[in-house]
mmCIF file of C-alpha atoms in Angstrom:
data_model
loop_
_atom_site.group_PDB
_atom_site.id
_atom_site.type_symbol
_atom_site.label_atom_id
_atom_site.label_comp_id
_atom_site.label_asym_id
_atom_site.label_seq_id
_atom_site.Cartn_x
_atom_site.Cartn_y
_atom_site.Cartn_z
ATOM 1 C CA UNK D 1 88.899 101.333 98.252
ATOM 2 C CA UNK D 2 88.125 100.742 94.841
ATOM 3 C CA UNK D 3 86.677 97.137 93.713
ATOM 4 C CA UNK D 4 88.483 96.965 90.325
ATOM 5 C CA UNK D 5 91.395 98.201 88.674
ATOM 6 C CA UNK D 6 92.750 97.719 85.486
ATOM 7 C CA UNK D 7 96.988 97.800 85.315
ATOM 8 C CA UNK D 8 97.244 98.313 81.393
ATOM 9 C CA UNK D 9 99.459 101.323 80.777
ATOM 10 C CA UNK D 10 96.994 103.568 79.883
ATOM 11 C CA UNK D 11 97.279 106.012 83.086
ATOM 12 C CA UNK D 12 94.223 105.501 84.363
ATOM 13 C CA UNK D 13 93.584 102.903 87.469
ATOM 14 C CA UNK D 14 96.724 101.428 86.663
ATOM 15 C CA UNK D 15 97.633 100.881 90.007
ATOM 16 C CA UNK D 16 95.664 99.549 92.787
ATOM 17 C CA UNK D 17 96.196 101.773 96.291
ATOM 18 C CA UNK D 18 94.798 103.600 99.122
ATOM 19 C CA UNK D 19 92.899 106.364 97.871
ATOM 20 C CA UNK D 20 95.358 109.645 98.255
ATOM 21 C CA UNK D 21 91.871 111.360 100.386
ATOM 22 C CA UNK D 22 91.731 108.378 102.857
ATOM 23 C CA UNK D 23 94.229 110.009 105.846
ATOM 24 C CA UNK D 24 95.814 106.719 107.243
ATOM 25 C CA UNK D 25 98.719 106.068 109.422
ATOM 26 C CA UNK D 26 98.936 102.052 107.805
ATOM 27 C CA UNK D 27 100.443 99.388 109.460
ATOM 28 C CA UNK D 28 100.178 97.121 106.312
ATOM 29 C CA UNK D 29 98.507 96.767 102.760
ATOM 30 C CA UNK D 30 99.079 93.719 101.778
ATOM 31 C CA UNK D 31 97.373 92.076 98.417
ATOM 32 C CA UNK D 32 97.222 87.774 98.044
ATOM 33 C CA UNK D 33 96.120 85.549 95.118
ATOM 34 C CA UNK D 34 93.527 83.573 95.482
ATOM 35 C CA UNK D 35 95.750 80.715 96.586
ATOM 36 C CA UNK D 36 96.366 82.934 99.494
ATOM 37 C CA UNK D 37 99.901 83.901 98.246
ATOM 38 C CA UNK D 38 100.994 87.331 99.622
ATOM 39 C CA UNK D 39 102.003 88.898 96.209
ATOM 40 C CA UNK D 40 101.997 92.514 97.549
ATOM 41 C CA UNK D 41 102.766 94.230 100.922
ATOM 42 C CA UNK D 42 103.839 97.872 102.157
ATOM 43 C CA UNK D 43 103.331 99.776 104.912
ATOM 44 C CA UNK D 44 103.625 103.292 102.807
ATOM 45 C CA UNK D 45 100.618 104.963 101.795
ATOM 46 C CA UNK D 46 101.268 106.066 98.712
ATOM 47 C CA UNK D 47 102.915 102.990 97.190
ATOM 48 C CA UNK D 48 100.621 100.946 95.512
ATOM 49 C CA UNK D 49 100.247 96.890 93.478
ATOM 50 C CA UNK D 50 100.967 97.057 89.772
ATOM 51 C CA UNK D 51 99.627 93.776 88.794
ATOM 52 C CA UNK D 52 102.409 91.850 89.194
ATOM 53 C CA UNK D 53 104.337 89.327 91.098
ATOM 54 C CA UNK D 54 108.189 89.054 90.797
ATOM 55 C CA UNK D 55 108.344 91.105 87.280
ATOM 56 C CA UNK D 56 105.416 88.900 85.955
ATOM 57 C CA UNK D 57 101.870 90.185 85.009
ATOM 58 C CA UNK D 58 99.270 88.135 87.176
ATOM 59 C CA UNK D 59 96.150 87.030 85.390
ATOM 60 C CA UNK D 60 92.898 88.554 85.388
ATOM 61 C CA UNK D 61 90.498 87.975 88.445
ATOM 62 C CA UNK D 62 89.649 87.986 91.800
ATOM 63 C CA UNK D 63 92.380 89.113 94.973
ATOM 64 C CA UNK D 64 92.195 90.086 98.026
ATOM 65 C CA UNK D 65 93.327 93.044 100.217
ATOM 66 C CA UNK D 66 94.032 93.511 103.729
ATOM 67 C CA UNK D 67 94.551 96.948 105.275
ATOM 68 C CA UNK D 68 95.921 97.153 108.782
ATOM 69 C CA UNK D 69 96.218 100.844 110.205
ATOM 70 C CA UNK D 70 94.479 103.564 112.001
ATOM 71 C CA UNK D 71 92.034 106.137 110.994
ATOM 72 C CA UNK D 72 90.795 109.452 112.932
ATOM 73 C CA UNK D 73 92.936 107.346 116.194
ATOM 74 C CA UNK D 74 90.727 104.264 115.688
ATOM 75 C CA UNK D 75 92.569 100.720 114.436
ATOM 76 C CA UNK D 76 90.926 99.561 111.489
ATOM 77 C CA UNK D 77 91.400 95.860 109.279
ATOM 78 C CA UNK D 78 89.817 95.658 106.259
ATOM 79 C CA UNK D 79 89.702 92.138 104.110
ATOM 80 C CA UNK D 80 87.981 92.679 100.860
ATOM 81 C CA UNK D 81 87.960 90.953 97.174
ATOM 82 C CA UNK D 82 89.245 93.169 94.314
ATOM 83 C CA UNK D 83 89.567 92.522 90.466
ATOM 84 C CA UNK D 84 92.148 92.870 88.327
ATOM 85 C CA UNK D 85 91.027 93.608 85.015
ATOM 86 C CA UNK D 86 92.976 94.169 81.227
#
């Protein structure tokens, strides 16, 4: 997963997902605030966070991700901190 991304319109890391290489059957990817506010969640691959919560842009800093889901038949939960960068 990647540690930063940077959702400014500009096609490149604008959204932050599961890399399309990483071969996951996902239970949930779910992204929170540092309040702990879920802001994100889906349990599709290929869907992605754009930055925002409820049509608005969130600020710039730190979030965290949790991926629930298995990979080559073994469960795997990741919690990591991401940043969200302009």
């Amino acid at each position: 997963m990647p540690n930063a991304f940077s959702p400014n319109g500009d096609g490149l890391n604008d959204i932050f997902r599961i890399p399309p290489d990483v071969a996951v059957i996902l239970q949930e990817f779910a992204v929170y605030d540092r309040s702990g506010t879920k802001i994100f969640s889906t349990n599709n691959p290929e869907i992605g966070w754009d930055g925002t919560y409820k049509g608005s842009p969130k600020p710039l800093g730190t979030y965290i991700y949790i991926l629930r889901g298995i990979v080559e038949n073994k469960p795997v939960q990741l919690k990591e901190t991401f940043y969200l960068v302009r």
